Short mmCIF file of C-alpha atoms and ligand atoms in Angstrom, two decimals:
data_model
loop_
_atom_site.label_atom_id
_atom_site.label_comp_id
_atom_site.label_asym_id
_atom_site.label_seq_id
_atom_site.Cartn_x
_atom_site.Cartn_y
_atom_site.Cartn_z
CA MET A 1256 0.00 0.00 0.00
CA LEU A 1257 2.79 2.35 0.94
CA ARG A 1258 4.60 1.37 -2.19
CA ARG A 1259 1.52 2.10 -4.27
CA MET A 1260 1.36 5.51 -2.68
CA LEU A 1261 4.99 6.11 -3.51
CA ALA A 1262 4.42 4.96 -7.04
CA ALA A 1263 1.76 7.55 -7.54
CA THR A 1264 3.37 10.66 -6.17
CA PHE A 1265 6.39 10.16 -4.05
CA CYS A 1266 7.40 13.61 -3.05
CA ALA A 1267 10.51 12.96 -1.29
CA ALA A 1268 10.42 14.87 1.87
CA LEU A 1269 8.48 12.18 3.64
CA ALA A 1270 9.49 9.86 6.35
CA VAL A 1271 8.57 6.88 4.29
CA THR A 1272 7.80 4.32 6.90
CA THR A 1273 5.59 6.39 9.12
CA LEU A 1274 3.73 9.18 7.39
CA PRO A 1275 0.09 8.58 6.48
CA PRO A 1276 -1.09 9.83 3.06
CA ALA A 1277 -2.47 13.05 4.52
CA ALA A 1278 0.92 13.91 5.94
CA SER A 1279 2.61 13.21 2.65
CA ALA A 1280 0.23 15.57 0.90
CA GLN A 1281 1.16 18.16 3.43
CA VAL A 1282 4.84 17.64 2.79
CA GLN A 1283 4.29 17.96 -0.93
CA ALA A 1284 2.67 21.32 -0.39
CA GLN A 1285 5.93 22.43 1.17
CA ALA A 1286 7.99 21.73 -1.94
CA PRO A 1287 11.15 23.79 -1.85
CA ALA A 1288 10.84 27.42 -2.77
CA PRO A 1289 12.61 28.23 -6.03
CA ASN A 1290 15.91 29.92 -5.33
CA ALA A 1291 17.15 31.98 -8.22
CA ALA A 1292 20.76 31.49 -7.14
CA GLN A 1293 20.51 27.75 -7.83
CA PRO A 1294 20.54 26.64 -11.47
CA GLY A 1295 17.52 24.47 -12.12
CA ALA A 1296 15.66 25.70 -9.06
CA GLY A 1297 11.93 25.53 -9.52
CA THR A 1298 12.16 22.78 -12.16
CA THR A 1299 11.06 19.17 -11.78
CA LEU A 1300 13.21 16.05 -11.98
CA ASN A 1301 11.33 12.91 -13.03
CA VAL A 1302 12.85 9.82 -11.46
CA TYR A 1303 11.88 6.24 -12.33
CA ASN A 1304 13.56 3.82 -9.93
CA TRP A 1305 13.05 0.37 -8.44
CA SER A 1306 10.67 0.21 -5.48
CA ASP A 1307 12.19 0.31 -1.97
CA TYR A 1308 15.45 1.48 -3.45
CA ILE A 1309 16.29 4.90 -2.02
CA ASP A 1310 16.74 6.70 1.27
CA PRO A 1311 13.82 9.17 1.43
CA TYR A 1312 16.09 11.56 3.28
CA ALA A 1313 18.40 11.70 0.24
CA VAL A 1314 15.48 12.80 -1.90
CA SER A 1315 14.37 15.50 0.49
CA ARG A 1316 17.91 16.77 0.87
CA PHE A 1317 18.38 16.99 -2.87
CA GLN A 1318 15.21 19.04 -3.09
CA GLN A 1319 16.29 21.32 -0.29
CA GLU A 1320 19.81 21.82 -1.59
CA THR A 1321 18.93 22.43 -5.21
CA GLY A 1322 15.36 23.74 -5.20
CA ILE A 1323 14.58 21.06 -7.81
CA ARG A 1324 11.37 19.18 -7.12
CA ILE A 1325 11.39 15.42 -7.55
CA ARG A 1326 8.54 13.42 -9.04
CA TYR A 1327 9.24 9.81 -8.19
CA ASP A 1328 7.74 6.68 -9.76
CA VAL A 1329 8.72 3.08 -9.15
CA TYR A 1330 8.87 -0.27 -10.97
CA ASP A 1331 9.81 -3.67 -9.69
CA SER A 1332 11.00 -5.65 -12.69
CA LEU A 1333 13.13 -5.03 -15.74
CA GLU A 1334 10.18 -6.17 -17.84
CA THR A 1335 8.09 -3.29 -16.47
CA LEU A 1336 10.89 -0.77 -17.03
CA GLU A 1337 11.47 -2.00 -20.58
CA GLY A 1338 7.75 -1.90 -21.33
CA LYS A 1339 7.53 1.70 -20.17
CA LEU A 1340 10.58 2.78 -22.18
CA SER A 1341 9.62 0.95 -25.34
CA ALA A 1342 6.41 2.95 -25.56
CA GLY A 1343 8.72 5.98 -26.14
CA ARG A 1344 8.70 9.45 -24.57
CA SER A 1345 8.68 8.12 -21.04
CA GLY A 1346 9.09 11.63 -19.65
CA TYR A 1347 11.72 10.45 -17.16
CA ASP A 1348 15.03 12.20 -16.47
CA ILE A 1349 16.56 9.42 -14.41
CA ILE A 1350 16.11 5.67 -14.86
CA VAL A 1351 17.93 2.84 -13.09
CA PRO A 1352 18.27 -0.12 -15.47
CA THR A 1353 20.36 -3.16 -14.62
CA SER A 1354 23.63 -3.22 -16.55
CA GLU A 1355 22.65 -6.47 -18.28
CA PRO A 1356 20.54 -6.79 -20.22
CA THR A 1357 18.51 -3.57 -20.09
CA PHE A 1358 21.13 -0.84 -19.73
CA ALA A 1359 23.41 -2.42 -22.36
CA ARG A 1360 20.49 -2.59 -24.75
CA LEU A 1361 19.65 1.08 -24.19
CA VAL A 1362 23.31 2.04 -24.72
CA ARG A 1363 23.39 0.17 -28.00
CA ALA A 1364 20.09 1.61 -29.15
CA GLY A 1365 21.32 5.17 -28.59
CA ALA A 1366 18.48 5.68 -26.11
CA LEU A 1367 20.61 7.33 -23.41
CA LEU A 1368 22.31 10.68 -23.02
CA PRO A 1369 26.09 10.59 -22.57
CA LEU A 1370 26.96 11.77 -19.06
CA ASP A 1371 28.77 15.07 -18.88
CA ARG A 1372 31.51 14.31 -16.37
CA ALA A 1373 32.32 17.99 -15.98
CA ARG A 1374 28.92 18.28 -14.32
CA ILE A 1375 29.46 15.17 -12.25
CA PRO A 1376 32.67 15.82 -10.29
CA ASN A 1377 31.72 13.05 -7.84
CA TRP A 1378 32.06 10.57 -10.71
CA THR A 1379 35.60 9.80 -9.51
CA ASN A 1380 34.27 8.57 -6.16
CA GLN A 1381 33.31 5.31 -7.87
CA ASP A 1382 35.49 2.24 -7.52
CA PRO A 1383 37.43 1.90 -10.83
CA ALA A 1384 37.42 -1.89 -10.53
CA LEU A 1385 33.61 -1.96 -10.39
CA LEU A 1386 33.35 0.54 -13.23
CA GLN A 1387 35.55 -1.79 -15.20
CA ARG A 1388 33.11 -4.63 -14.56
CA VAL A 1389 30.22 -2.72 -16.14
CA ALA A 1390 32.32 -1.38 -19.04
CA SER A 1391 31.40 -4.43 -21.11
CA SER A 1392 27.81 -3.11 -21.13
CA ASP A 1393 28.91 0.47 -21.74
CA PRO A 1394 32.35 0.84 -23.33
CA GLY A 1395 34.19 3.73 -21.67
CA ASN A 1396 31.46 4.08 -19.00
CA ARG A 1397 29.91 6.91 -20.98
CA PHE A 1398 26.24 6.45 -20.18
CA GLY A 1399 25.85 5.25 -16.63
CA ALA A 1400 27.09 5.61 -13.06
CA ILE A 1401 26.83 2.64 -10.72
CA TYR A 1402 23.97 3.06 -8.27
CA LEU A 1403 23.84 -0.18 -6.26
CA TYR A 1404 24.49 -3.85 -6.86
CA GLY A 1405 23.44 -7.18 -5.42
CA THR A 1406 22.62 -10.80 -6.08
CA VAL A 1407 19.58 -12.99 -6.70
CA GLY A 1408 18.89 -15.65 -4.09
CA LEU A 1409 16.45 -17.03 -1.54
CA GLY A 1410 14.81 -15.27 1.36
CA ILE A 1411 13.80 -17.85 3.92
CA ARG A 1412 11.87 -17.95 7.14
CA VAL A 1413 14.65 -19.69 8.99
CA ASP A 1414 12.85 -21.72 11.69
CA ARG A 1415 10.08 -22.96 9.39
CA VAL A 1416 12.47 -24.00 6.65
CA ARG A 1417 14.71 -25.78 9.16
CA ALA A 1418 11.68 -27.61 10.55
CA ALA A 1419 10.40 -28.63 7.10
CA LEU A 1420 13.82 -29.63 5.73
CA PRO A 1421 15.85 -30.78 8.75
CA ASP A 1422 18.53 -32.51 6.69
CA VAL A 1423 18.89 -30.02 3.86
CA PRO A 1424 21.85 -27.61 3.95
CA LEU A 1425 20.55 -24.07 3.62
CA ASP A 1426 23.12 -22.84 1.12
CA SER A 1427 21.80 -23.73 -2.30
CA LEU A 1428 18.91 -23.22 -4.71
CA ASP A 1429 18.18 -26.89 -3.93
CA VAL A 1430 16.08 -25.60 -1.05
CA LEU A 1431 13.55 -24.36 -3.57
CA MET A 1432 14.31 -26.15 -6.82
CA GLN A 1433 14.41 -29.78 -5.64
CA PRO A 1434 10.77 -30.78 -6.11
CA GLU A 1435 10.72 -32.79 -2.90
CA ASN A 1436 11.89 -29.76 -0.91
CA ALA A 1437 9.36 -27.51 -2.63
CA ARG A 1438 6.63 -30.03 -1.82
CA ARG A 1439 7.55 -29.98 1.84
CA LEU A 1440 7.64 -26.16 1.89
CA ALA A 1441 4.43 -25.66 -0.10
CA ARG A 1442 2.12 -25.29 2.86
CA CYS A 1443 4.15 -22.60 4.50
CA GLY A 1444 4.36 -20.62 1.27
CA ILE A 1445 6.71 -20.24 -1.71
CA ALA A 1446 6.97 -17.04 -3.76
CA VAL A 1447 9.00 -16.38 -6.90
CA MET A 1448 9.52 -12.88 -8.26
CA ASP A 1449 7.84 -12.39 -11.59
CA SER A 1450 10.76 -11.82 -13.94
CA ALA A 1451 12.02 -14.12 -16.67
CA ILE A 1452 15.05 -11.88 -17.11
CA ASP A 1453 16.15 -12.08 -13.48
CA VAL A 1454 15.08 -15.64 -12.58
CA LEU A 1455 15.94 -17.87 -15.55
CA PRO A 1456 19.72 -17.34 -15.39
CA SER A 1457 19.83 -18.65 -11.81
CA VAL A 1458 17.69 -21.66 -12.71
CA LEU A 1459 19.94 -22.46 -15.70
CA ARG A 1460 22.97 -22.23 -13.45
CA TRP A 1461 21.35 -24.49 -10.86
CA ARG A 1462 20.73 -27.04 -13.62
CA GLY A 1463 24.44 -26.90 -14.39
CA ARG A 1464 23.90 -25.03 -17.65
CA ASP A 1465 25.37 -21.78 -18.89
CA PRO A 1466 23.18 -19.08 -17.31
CA ASN A 1467 23.41 -17.08 -20.52
CA SER A 1468 22.66 -20.02 -22.75
CA THR A 1469 20.44 -19.47 -25.77
CA ASP A 1470 20.37 -23.16 -26.55
CA ALA A 1471 16.83 -24.53 -26.82
CA ALA A 1472 17.71 -27.71 -24.88
CA ASP A 1473 19.11 -25.68 -21.98
CA LEU A 1474 16.06 -23.48 -21.86
CA ARG A 1475 13.84 -26.56 -21.92
CA ALA A 1476 15.78 -28.00 -18.97
CA ALA A 1477 15.24 -24.80 -16.98
CA GLU A 1478 11.57 -24.70 -17.89
CA GLU A 1479 11.11 -28.33 -16.85
CA ALA A 1480 12.77 -27.59 -13.52
CA LEU A 1481 10.41 -24.68 -12.95
CA LEU A 1482 7.34 -26.67 -14.01
CA ALA A 1483 8.34 -29.44 -11.61
CA ILE A 1484 8.04 -27.13 -8.61
CA ARG A 1485 5.12 -25.12 -10.02
CA PRO A 1486 2.36 -27.02 -8.14
CA HIS A 1487 4.07 -26.07 -4.88
CA VAL A 1488 4.57 -22.37 -5.67
CA ARG A 1489 1.90 -20.17 -4.11
CA ALA A 1490 2.77 -16.87 -5.79
CA ILE A 1491 4.64 -15.58 -8.82
CA ILE A 1492 4.45 -11.90 -8.04
CA ALA A 1493 6.13 -8.54 -8.48
CA SER A 1494 9.37 -8.38 -6.49
CA GLY A 1495 8.03 -5.27 -4.78
CA ASN A 1496 5.23 -7.28 -3.22
CA ILE A 1497 7.47 -9.95 -1.80
CA MET A 1498 9.34 -7.92 0.80
CA ASP A 1499 6.52 -7.07 3.19
CA ALA A 1500 4.96 -10.50 2.85
CA LEU A 1501 8.29 -12.11 3.68
CA ALA A 1502 8.71 -9.80 6.68
CA THR A 1503 5.31 -10.69 8.10
CA GLY A 1504 5.95 -14.40 7.67
CA GLU A 1505 3.50 -14.95 4.82
CA TYR A 1506 6.07 -16.96 2.85
CA CYS A 1507 8.70 -19.41 3.98
CA VAL A 1508 10.78 -19.12 0.83
CA ALA A 1509 11.03 -16.39 -1.78
CA LEU A 1510 13.29 -16.15 -4.80
CA THR A 1511 14.16 -12.47 -5.12
CA TYR A 1512 16.85 -9.76 -4.88
CA SER A 1513 19.33 -9.88 -1.96
CA GLY A 1514 18.74 -6.47 -0.39
CA ASP A 1515 14.97 -6.92 -0.50
CA VAL A 1516 15.44 -9.96 1.73
CA ILE A 1517 17.75 -8.08 4.10
CA GLN A 1518 15.21 -5.22 4.27
CA ALA A 1519 12.53 -7.81 5.08
CA GLN A 1520 14.80 -9.23 7.77
CA ALA A 1521 15.21 -5.76 9.31
CA ARG A 1522 11.46 -5.11 9.18
CA ALA A 1523 10.73 -8.48 10.78
CA ARG A 1524 13.20 -7.75 13.58
CA GLU A 1525 11.61 -4.35 14.18
CA ALA A 1526 8.17 -5.91 14.37
CA ALA A 1527 9.53 -8.40 16.96
CA ARG A 1528 6.88 -11.02 16.25
CA GLY A 1529 9.29 -13.91 16.15
CA VAL A 1530 9.76 -13.98 12.37
CA GLU A 1531 13.43 -14.55 11.54
CA ILE A 1532 14.40 -14.07 7.92
CA GLY A 1533 17.65 -15.29 6.37
CA TYR A 1534 19.23 -14.93 2.92
CA ILE A 1535 20.77 -17.75 0.90
CA GLN A 1536 23.24 -16.80 -1.81
CA PRO A 1537 23.16 -20.01 -3.85
CA LYS A 1538 26.51 -21.77 -3.60
CA GLU A 1539 26.28 -23.13 -7.15
CA GLY A 1540 26.52 -19.55 -8.40
CA ALA A 1541 24.35 -16.51 -7.79
CA GLN A 1542 23.52 -13.90 -10.37
CA LEU A 1543 25.40 -10.67 -9.62
CA TRP A 1544 23.86 -7.52 -11.08
CA PHE A 1545 24.64 -3.79 -11.18
CA ASP A 1546 21.98 -1.11 -11.42
CA MET A 1547 22.98 2.01 -13.33
CA LEU A 1548 21.92 5.64 -12.99
CA ALA A 1549 21.17 6.76 -16.54
CA ILE A 1550 19.47 9.59 -18.41
CA PRO A 1551 17.09 8.85 -21.31
CA ALA A 1552 18.10 10.64 -24.52
CA ASP A 1553 14.79 12.51 -24.54
CA ALA A 1554 14.86 13.48 -20.84
CA PRO A 1555 12.97 16.73 -20.30
CA ASN A 1556 15.44 18.01 -17.68
CA PRO A 1557 18.91 16.56 -18.31
CA GLU A 1558 20.70 19.27 -16.28
CA ALA A 1559 18.75 18.33 -13.17
CA ALA A 1560 19.45 14.68 -13.91
CA GLN A 1561 23.23 15.27 -13.96
CA ALA A 1562 22.93 17.24 -10.71
CA PHE A 1563 21.02 14.33 -9.19
CA ILE A 1564 23.63 11.78 -10.25
CA ASN A 1565 26.38 13.98 -8.84
CA PHE A 1566 24.46 14.30 -5.57
CA VAL A 1567 23.84 10.56 -5.24
CA LEU A 1568 27.54 9.83 -5.83
CA ARG A 1569 28.45 11.74 -2.66
CA PRO A 1570 29.79 9.33 -0.01
CA ASP A 1571 27.46 10.60 2.73
CA VAL A 1572 24.39 10.37 0.51
CA MET A 1573 25.33 6.93 -0.77
CA ALA A 1574 26.00 5.63 2.74
CA GLY A 1575 22.51 6.76 3.77
CA ILE A 1576 21.04 4.92 0.78
CA THR A 1577 22.89 1.69 1.57
CA ASN A 1578 21.86 1.93 5.23
CA HIS A 1579 18.26 2.28 4.20
CA VAL A 1580 17.95 -0.28 1.39
CA ARG A 1581 20.69 -2.80 2.31
CA TYR A 1582 22.35 -2.95 -1.07
CA PRO A 1583 26.06 -2.15 -1.46
CA ASN A 1584 27.23 0.85 -3.47
CA ALA A 1585 30.32 1.40 -5.58
CA ILE A 1586 31.82 4.24 -3.54
CA PRO A 1587 34.65 3.00 -1.31
CA THR A 1588 34.74 6.22 0.74
CA ALA A 1589 31.07 5.65 1.63
CA THR A 1590 31.81 2.33 3.33
CA PRO A 1591 33.14 3.74 6.64
CA LEU A 1592 29.95 5.83 6.86
CA VAL A 1593 27.68 2.79 6.49
CA ASN A 1594 26.33 1.35 9.77
CA GLU A 1595 28.66 -1.31 11.07
CA ALA A 1596 26.04 -4.07 11.08
CA VAL A 1597 25.16 -3.35 7.44
CA ARG A 1598 28.76 -2.94 6.30
CA ASN A 1599 29.80 -6.22 7.96
CA ASP A 1600 26.85 -8.24 6.67
CA PRO A 1601 28.24 -10.50 3.93
CA ASN A 1602 24.77 -10.74 2.41
CA VAL A 1603 24.93 -6.98 1.82
CA TYR A 1604 28.63 -6.62 0.97
CA PRO A 1605 29.56 -10.08 -0.35
CA THR A 1606 32.99 -11.36 0.67
CA PRO A 1607 35.54 -11.90 -2.13
CA GLU A 1608 34.88 -15.61 -1.76
CA MET A 1609 31.13 -15.08 -2.26
CA LEU A 1610 31.77 -12.76 -5.20
CA GLY A 1611 33.90 -15.49 -6.72
CA ARG A 1612 30.81 -17.69 -6.81
CA THR A 1613 28.69 -15.28 -8.84
CA PHE A 1614 28.02 -14.89 -12.53
CA VAL A 1615 26.79 -11.94 -14.55
CA ALA A 1616 24.15 -12.01 -17.24
CA THR A 1617 25.05 -11.07 -20.79
CA GLN A 1618 23.13 -9.79 -23.78
CA LEU A 1619 20.73 -12.21 -25.45
CA SER A 1620 19.36 -11.92 -28.94
CA ALA A 1621 15.80 -10.65 -29.19
CA GLN A 1622 14.81 -14.13 -30.34
CA ALA A 1623 16.36 -15.77 -27.27
CA GLU A 1624 14.65 -13.22 -25.00
CA ARG A 1625 11.33 -14.09 -26.58
CA ALA A 1626 11.94 -17.79 -26.05
CA ARG A 1627 12.69 -17.12 -22.38
CA SER A 1628 9.60 -15.07 -22.00
CA ARG A 1629 7.46 -17.85 -23.55
CA SER A 1630 8.99 -20.34 -21.11
CA TRP A 1631 8.23 -17.99 -18.29
CA ASN A 1632 4.62 -17.65 -19.36
CA ARG A 1633 4.27 -21.43 -19.32
CA PHE A 1634 5.71 -21.47 -15.79
CA ARG A 1635 3.28 -18.77 -14.74
CA ALA A 1636 0.37 -20.67 -16.23
CA GLY A 1637 1.66 -23.97 -14.84
CA ARG A 1638 1.75 -25.80 -18.15
C1 N2P B 2976 14.82 -3.15 -5.19
C2 N2P B 2976 15.11 -4.18 -6.21
C3 N2P B 2976 16.54 -4.32 -6.50
C4 N2P B 2976 16.91 -4.12 -7.89
N1 N2P B 2976 13.58 -3.39 -4.60
C5 N2P B 2976 17.29 -5.30 -8.64
N2 N2P B 2976 18.13 -4.98 -9.72
#
């Protein structure tokens, strides 16, 4: 419900977790007064970002410091983002596509504005080694700054899963993908995020196939694996709807993004109702992804967008974002400013050993994407 509200009109100066809608309307009425001394003051920046993916305080500070008002919409899958962009003239100034496949595709299609580094002096705060990792999607790092990164894995309700699977090590996608395990977990609830793009690579890897395979036999193997657990899956839903449900104990297992699980864990602890949530980064290889701050070529307010990117790349701002959303950022000088418990959580900042057991997605042909999406539809339908 809160997320829906944010989707409609998130005006940033709200304390996200507590303010009722009436209070948010009130805050919106207090949008920053235009200040002639600030370039861009009085204009609007249109941001389209993943749900539960920013520190609301960062948004309100940006508004206060620049006089630029933020209109904030959210999505919770790459499919939704791509759908919105493919219709053309999205009206957004900032989007946050994952480096592969969406961002790379936009780079190749000429759909993004090159970043003007002179306007983004904080660009150099980014870790060069991480920038190097995304350079295969964007040669020369011309079109995107790294926002946050993470993995795909399992959120589990620890005590229930232990009780249902007493002899199963909780370190692998086996917990969900072995049909016998899924059968035993069915009653306490299994959810899978609704995204062919971000689920199929992990399933291929679990089946011992190349996660980026375009081979029909590999795809069939992944689809068969998904269909085998389908009768036991209660919900194939938007990733944005999984977090709260996981936190309240509605599901025992959910396949989703790492930080969403850690946020659910934090919410469950706050609620203190005895729900303990854990994250499993699959030992057979987890998908590692990078989300990029980018500006659509037809952005109505590109100057404000560059100012926003520069602001977000500040170590203090980035540390606040990581503290809030539990995803790591690419700014080494932000790390000491991140809360100790968050900074030392290997499910937030994976250890080098854990990173060594990840893979990254690559570009697929349009034909291979369509085949994946057909497989996914059969999984959704259960046949
Ligand atoms: C945030 C989802 C994380 C983004 N709710 C996955 N790329």
